[in-house]
CSV table of C-alpha atoms in Angstrom, one decimal:
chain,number,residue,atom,x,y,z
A,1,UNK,CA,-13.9,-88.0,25.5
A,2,UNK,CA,-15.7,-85.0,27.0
A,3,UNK,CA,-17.1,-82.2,25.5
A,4,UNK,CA,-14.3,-79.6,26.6
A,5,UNK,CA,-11.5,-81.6,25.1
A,6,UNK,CA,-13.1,-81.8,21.7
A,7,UNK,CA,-12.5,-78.0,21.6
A,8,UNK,CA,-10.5,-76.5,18.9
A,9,UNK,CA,-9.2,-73.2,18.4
A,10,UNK,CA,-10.7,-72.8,15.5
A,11,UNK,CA,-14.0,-73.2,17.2
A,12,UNK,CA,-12.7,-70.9,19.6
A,13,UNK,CA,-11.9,-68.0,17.5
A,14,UNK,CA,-15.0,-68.2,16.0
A,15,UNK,CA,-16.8,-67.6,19.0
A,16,UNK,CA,-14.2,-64.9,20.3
A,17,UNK,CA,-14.9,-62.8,16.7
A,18,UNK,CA,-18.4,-63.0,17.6
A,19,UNK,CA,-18.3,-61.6,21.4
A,20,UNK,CA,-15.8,-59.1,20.3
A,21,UNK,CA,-18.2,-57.6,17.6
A,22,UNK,CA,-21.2,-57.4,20.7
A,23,UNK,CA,-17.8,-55.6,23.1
A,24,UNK,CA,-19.2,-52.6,21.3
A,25,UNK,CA,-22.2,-52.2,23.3
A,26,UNK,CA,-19.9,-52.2,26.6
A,27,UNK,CA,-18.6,-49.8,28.6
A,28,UNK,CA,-15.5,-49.9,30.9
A,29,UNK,CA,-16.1,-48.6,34.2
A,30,UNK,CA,-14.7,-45.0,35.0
A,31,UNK,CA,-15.1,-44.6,38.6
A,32,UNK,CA,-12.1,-46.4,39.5
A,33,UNK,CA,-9.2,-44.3,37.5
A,34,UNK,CA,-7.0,-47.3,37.3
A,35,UNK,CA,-9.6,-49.7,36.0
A,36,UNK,CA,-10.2,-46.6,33.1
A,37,UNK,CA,-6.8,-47.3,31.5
A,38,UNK,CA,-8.5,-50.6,29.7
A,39,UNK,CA,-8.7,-50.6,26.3
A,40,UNK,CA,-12.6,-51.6,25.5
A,41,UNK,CA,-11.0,-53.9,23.0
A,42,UNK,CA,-9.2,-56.2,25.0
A,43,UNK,CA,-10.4,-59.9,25.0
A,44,UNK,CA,-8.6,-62.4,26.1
A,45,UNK,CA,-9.8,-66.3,26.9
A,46,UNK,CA,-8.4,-69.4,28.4
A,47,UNK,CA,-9.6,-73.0,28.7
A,48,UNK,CA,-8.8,-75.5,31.7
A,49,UNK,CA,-9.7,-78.8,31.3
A,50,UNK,CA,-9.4,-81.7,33.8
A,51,UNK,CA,-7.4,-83.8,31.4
A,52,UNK,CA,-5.2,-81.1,32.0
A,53,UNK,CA,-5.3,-80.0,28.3
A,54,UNK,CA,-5.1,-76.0,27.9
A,55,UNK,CA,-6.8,-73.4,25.1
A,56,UNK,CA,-6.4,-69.9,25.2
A,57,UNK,CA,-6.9,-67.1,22.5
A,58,UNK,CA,-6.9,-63.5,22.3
A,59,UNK,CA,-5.2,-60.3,25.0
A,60,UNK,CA,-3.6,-63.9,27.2
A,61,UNK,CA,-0.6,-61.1,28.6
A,62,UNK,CA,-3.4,-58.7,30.0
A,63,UNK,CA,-3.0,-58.5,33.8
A,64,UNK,CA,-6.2,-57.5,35.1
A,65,UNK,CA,-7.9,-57.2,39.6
A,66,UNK,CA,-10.6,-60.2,40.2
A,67,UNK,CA,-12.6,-57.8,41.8
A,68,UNK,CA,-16.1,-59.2,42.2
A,69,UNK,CA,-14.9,-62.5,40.6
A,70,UNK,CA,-12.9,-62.9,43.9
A,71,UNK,CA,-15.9,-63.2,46.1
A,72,UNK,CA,-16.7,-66.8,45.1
A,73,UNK,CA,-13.4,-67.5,46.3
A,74,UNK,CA,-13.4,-66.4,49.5
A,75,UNK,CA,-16.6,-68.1,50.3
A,76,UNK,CA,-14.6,-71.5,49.0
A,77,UNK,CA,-11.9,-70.3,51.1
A,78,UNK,CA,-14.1,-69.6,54.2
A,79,UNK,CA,-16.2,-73.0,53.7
A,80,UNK,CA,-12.7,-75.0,53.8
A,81,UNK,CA,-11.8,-73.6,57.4
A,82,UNK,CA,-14.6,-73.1,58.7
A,83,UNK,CA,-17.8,-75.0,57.8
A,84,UNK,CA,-20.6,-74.3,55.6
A,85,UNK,CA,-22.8,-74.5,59.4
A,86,UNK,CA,-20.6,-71.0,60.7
A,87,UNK,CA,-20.1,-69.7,57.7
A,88,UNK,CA,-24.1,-69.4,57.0
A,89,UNK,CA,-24.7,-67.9,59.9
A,90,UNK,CA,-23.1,-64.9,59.0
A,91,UNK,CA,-24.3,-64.3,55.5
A,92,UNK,CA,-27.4,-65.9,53.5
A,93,UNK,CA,-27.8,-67.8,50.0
A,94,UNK,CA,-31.0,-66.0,48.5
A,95,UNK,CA,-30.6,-64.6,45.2
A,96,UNK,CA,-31.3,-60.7,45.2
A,97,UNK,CA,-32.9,-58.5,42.6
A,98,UNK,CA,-31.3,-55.3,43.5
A,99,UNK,CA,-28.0,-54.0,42.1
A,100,UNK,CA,-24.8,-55.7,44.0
A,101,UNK,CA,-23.8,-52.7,45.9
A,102,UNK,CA,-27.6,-51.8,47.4
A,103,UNK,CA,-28.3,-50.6,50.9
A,104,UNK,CA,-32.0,-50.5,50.4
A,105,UNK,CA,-32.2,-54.4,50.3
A,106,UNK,CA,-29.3,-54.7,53.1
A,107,UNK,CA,-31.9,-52.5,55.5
A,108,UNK,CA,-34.9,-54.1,54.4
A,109,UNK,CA,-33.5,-57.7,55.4
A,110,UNK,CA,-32.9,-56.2,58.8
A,111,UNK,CA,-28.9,-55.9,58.2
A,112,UNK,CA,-28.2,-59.7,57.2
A,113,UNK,CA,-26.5,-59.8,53.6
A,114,UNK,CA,-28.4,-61.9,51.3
A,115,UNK,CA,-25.8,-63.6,49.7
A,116,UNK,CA,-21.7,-63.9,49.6
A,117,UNK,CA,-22.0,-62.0,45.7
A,118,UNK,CA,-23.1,-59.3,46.7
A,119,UNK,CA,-20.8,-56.5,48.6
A,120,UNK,CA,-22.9,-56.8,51.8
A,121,UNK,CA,-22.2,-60.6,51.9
A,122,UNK,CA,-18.3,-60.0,50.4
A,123,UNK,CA,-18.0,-57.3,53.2
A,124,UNK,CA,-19.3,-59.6,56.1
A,125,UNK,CA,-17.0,-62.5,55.1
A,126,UNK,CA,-14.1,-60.4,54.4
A,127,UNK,CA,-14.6,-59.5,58.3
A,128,UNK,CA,-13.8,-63.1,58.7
A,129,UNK,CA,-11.1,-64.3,57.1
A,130,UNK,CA,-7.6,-65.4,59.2
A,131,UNK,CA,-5.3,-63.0,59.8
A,132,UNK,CA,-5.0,-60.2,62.0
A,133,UNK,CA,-5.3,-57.6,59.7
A,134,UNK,CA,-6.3,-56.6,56.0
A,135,UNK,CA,-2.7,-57.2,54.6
A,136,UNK,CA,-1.9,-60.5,56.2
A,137,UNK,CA,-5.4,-61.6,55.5
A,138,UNK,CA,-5.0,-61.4,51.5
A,139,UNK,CA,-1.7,-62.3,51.6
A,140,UNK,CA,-2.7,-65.6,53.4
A,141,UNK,CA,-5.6,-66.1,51.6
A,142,UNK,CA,-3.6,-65.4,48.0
A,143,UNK,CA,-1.0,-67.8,48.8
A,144,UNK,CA,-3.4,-70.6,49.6
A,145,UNK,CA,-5.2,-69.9,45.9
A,146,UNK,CA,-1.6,-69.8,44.4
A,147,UNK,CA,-0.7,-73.4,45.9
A,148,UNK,CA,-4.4,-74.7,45.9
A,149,UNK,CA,-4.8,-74.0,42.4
A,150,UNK,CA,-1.2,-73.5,40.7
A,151,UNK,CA,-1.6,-70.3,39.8
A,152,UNK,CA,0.4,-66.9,39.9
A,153,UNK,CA,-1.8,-64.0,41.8
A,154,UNK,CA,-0.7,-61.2,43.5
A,155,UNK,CA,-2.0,-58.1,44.9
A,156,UNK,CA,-2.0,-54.7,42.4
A,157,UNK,CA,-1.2,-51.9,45.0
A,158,UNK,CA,-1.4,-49.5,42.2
A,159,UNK,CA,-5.1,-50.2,41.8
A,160,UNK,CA,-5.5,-50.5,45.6
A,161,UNK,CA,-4.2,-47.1,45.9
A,162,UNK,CA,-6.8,-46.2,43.0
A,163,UNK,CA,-9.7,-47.8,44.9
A,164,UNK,CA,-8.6,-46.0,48.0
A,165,UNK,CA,-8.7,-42.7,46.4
A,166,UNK,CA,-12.1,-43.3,45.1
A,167,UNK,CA,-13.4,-45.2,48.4
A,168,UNK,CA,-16.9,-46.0,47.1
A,169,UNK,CA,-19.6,-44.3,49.5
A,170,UNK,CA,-22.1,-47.4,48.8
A,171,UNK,CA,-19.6,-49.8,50.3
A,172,UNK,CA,-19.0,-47.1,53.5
A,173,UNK,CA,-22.6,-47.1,54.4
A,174,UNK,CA,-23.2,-50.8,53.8
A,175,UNK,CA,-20.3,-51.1,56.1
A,176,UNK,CA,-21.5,-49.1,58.7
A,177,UNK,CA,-25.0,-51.0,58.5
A,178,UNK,CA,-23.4,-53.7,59.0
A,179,UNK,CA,-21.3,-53.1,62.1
A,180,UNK,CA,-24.5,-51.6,63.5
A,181,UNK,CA,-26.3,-54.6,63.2
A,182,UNK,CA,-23.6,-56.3,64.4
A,183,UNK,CA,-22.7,-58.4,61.6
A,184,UNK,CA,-19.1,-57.0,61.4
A,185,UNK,CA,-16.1,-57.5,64.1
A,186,UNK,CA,-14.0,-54.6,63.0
A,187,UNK,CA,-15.4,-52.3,60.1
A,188,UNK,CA,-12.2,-50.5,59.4
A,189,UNK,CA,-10.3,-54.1,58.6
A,190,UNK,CA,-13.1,-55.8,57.0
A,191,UNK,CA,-13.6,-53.0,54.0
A,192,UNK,CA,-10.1,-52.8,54.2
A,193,UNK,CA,-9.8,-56.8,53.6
A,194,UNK,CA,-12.4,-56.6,51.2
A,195,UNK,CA,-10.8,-53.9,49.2
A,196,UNK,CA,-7.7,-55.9,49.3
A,197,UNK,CA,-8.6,-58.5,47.7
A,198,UNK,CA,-10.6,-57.2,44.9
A,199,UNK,CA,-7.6,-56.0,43.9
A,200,UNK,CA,-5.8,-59.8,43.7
A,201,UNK,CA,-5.0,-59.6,40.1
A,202,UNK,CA,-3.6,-62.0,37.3
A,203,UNK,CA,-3.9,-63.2,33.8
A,204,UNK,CA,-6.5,-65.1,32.1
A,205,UNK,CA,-4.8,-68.5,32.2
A,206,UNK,CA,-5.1,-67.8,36.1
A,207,UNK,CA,-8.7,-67.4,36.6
A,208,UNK,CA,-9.4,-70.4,34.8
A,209,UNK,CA,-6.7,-72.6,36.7
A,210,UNK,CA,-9.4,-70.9,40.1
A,211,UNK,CA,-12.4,-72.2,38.3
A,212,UNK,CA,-11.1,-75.4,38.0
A,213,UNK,CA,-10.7,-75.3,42.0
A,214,UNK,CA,-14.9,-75.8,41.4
A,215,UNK,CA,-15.0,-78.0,38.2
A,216,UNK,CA,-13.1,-80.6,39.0
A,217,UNK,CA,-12.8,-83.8,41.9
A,218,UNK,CA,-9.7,-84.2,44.4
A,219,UNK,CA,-8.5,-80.3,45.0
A,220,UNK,CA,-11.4,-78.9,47.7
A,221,UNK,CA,-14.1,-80.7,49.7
A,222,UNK,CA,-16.6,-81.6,47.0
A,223,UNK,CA,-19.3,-80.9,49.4
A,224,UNK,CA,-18.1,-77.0,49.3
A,225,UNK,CA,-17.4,-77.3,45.4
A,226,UNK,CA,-21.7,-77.8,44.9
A,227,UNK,CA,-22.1,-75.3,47.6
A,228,UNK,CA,-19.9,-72.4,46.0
A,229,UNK,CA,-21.4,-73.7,42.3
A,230,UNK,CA,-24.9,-73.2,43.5
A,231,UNK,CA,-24.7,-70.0,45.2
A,232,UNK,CA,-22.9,-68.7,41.6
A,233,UNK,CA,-25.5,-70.2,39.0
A,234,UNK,CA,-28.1,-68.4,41.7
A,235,UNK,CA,-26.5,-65.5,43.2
A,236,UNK,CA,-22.9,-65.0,41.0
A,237,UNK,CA,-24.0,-62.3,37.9
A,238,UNK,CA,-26.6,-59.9,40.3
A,239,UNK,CA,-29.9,-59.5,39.4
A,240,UNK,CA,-29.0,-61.7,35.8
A,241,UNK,CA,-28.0,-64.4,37.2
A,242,UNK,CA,-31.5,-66.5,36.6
A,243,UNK,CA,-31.6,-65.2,33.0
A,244,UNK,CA,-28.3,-66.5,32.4
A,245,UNK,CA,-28.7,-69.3,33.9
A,246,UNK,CA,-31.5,-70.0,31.7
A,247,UNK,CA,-29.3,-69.0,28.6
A,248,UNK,CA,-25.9,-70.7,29.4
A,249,UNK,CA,-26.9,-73.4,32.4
A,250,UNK,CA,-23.5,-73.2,33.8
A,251,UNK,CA,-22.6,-71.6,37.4
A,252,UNK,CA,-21.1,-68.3,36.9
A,253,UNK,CA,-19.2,-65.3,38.5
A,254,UNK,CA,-18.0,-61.9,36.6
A,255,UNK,CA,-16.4,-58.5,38.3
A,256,UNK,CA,-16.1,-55.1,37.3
A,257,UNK,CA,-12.7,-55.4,36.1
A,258,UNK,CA,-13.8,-57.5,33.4
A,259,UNK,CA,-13.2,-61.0,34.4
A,260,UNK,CA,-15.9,-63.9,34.3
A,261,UNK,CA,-15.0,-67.3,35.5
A,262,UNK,CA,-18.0,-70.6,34.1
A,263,UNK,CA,-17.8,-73.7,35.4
A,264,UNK,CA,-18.4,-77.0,33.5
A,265,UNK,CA,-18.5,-79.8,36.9
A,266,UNK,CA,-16.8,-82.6,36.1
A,267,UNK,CA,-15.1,-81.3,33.1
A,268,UNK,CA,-13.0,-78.2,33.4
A,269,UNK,CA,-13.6,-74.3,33.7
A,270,UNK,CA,-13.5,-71.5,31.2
A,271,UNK,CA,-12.6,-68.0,32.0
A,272,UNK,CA,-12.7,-64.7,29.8
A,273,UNK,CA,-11.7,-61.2,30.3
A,274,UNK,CA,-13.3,-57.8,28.9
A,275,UNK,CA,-13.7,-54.7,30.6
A,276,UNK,CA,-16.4,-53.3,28.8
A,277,UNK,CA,-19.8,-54.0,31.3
A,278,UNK,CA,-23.6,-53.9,30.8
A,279,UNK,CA,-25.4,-52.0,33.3
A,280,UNK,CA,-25.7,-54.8,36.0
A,281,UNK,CA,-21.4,-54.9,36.0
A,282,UNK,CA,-21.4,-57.9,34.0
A,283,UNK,CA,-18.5,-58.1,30.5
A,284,UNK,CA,-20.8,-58.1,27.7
A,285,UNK,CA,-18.5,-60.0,25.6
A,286,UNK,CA,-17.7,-62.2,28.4
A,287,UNK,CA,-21.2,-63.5,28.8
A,288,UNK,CA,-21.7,-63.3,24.7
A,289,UNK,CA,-18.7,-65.4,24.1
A,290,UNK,CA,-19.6,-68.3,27.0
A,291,UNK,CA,-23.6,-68.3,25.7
A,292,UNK,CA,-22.0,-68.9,22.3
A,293,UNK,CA,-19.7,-71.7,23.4
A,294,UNK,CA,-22.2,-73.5,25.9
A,295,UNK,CA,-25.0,-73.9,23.2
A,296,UNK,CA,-22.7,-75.3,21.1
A,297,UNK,CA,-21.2,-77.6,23.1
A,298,UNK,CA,-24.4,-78.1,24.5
A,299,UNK,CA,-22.4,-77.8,28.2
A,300,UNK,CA,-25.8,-77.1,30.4
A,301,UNK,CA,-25.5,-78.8,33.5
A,302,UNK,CA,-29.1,-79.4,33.0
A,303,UNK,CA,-28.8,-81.2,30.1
């Protein structure tokens, strides 16, 4: 039997009481009116495992935007049509030290993103994915995650409108970088696209039914699977992501709306939502909740 499936939700509450006590020491992000309206409180998790046995506790109803969280996806997503070979060409897979929305590092490595978790990398691939423009590109690429993974996304245009209104300035001159340096085909459609589809949203039983897109054999090219769970246990929680995965030993990815998907290969996927965020952009309670479950279940895929 594996280690997921021995779960109970006794076990699980435990753990959530625990995170929700650190939530304290978050703080939901303001800069983005519509993300504002969470309630610091909310916690909600859910458990996918590749028996195809289900756990979820907590805030389940909340319906909150992938944001960041969707990135790993789209890499999946562009690594399935076109080829890990093209799609590295256009961005890189070193880990980066400097917060995720920095121009500084994007200038100093000449204009080529350093990795696809980062908004210079999400930007650049957002360029490339099918369609021929922003909305038919995340409505193509959010019905292939609905029928891929069986789950029920869709885009928020109330926050889309909200992110629009508060355009961030970082992701305008990364996006102008990058169009000078001729990383980007179309700079208008690709911050468009990329703004799009931070703003996929669902529940928490839906992220997890995503994550185990990576955990589990028979639904993606499993050559893509270790190459989308590498670049998130390296690249997926910014300049914490070697910390963590020292901690925890599982790959991650969070976003600024609160969500955090882990992956446990061969076993299942577990996914978490609260907004409240350290200083990287990371949910505190997210990460306290996972560290807590992982050690005890001793899930480290290094042993």
């Amino acid at each position: 039997m594996k280690k997921l499936d021995k779960l109970t939700t006794t076990e699980l509450s435990a753990w959530v009481q625990q995170a929700k006590i650190q939530a304290k020491q978050g703080r939901v992000l303001d800069r983005i009116p519509q993300l504002a309206l969470a309630d610091p409180d909310w916690f909600a998790v859910h458990v996918c495992c590749e028996s195809g046995k289900n756990i979820s506790f907590g805030d389940t109803a909340c319906i909150f935007p992938l944001m960041s969280v969707i990135k790993t996806f789209s890499l999946l997503y562009l690594l399935e049509h076109f080829g890990a070979e093209t799609v590295f060409s256009w961005v890189g897979v070193e880990p980066s030290d400097a917060p995720f929305n920095s121009l500084e590092q994007l200038v100093s490595d000449r204009g080529r993103p350093r990795n696809p978790m980062i908004n210079s990398g999400a930007i650049t691939l957002a360029d490339k994915l099918p369609g021929k423009d922003a909305t038919q590109r995340t409505l193509l690429f959010c019905q292939w995650l609905n029928q891929l993974a069986g789950c029920q996304l869709s885009l928020d245009e109330v926050m889309l409108a909200s992110v629009r209104l508060t355009r961030s300035t970082a992701n305008e001159a990364i996006t102008n970088y990058l169009t000078e340096t001729g990383y980007l085909e179309n700079l208008e459609i690709a911050l468009d696209t990329y703004e799009q589809i931070c703003c996929i949203s669902g529940r928490i039983k839906d992220l997890a039914l995503l994550g185990k897109l990576l955990a589990c054999d028979g639904l993606v090219n499993p050559q893509n699977r270790r190459i989308v769970n590498a670049v998130m246990l390296t690249c997926g929680l910014y300049e914490a992501s070697a910390e963590f995965a020292v901690r925890i030993g599982l790959p991650m990815k969070s976003g600024i709306g609160g969500g955090l998907v882990a992956i446990v290969p061969g076993e299942g996927a577990i996914a978490c939502y609260s907004p409240g965020l350290d200083n990287i952009g990371n949910p505190v309670a997210g990460l306290v909740f996972v560290e807590a479950f992982s050690q005890k279940l001793e899930l480290s895929i290094f042993g």
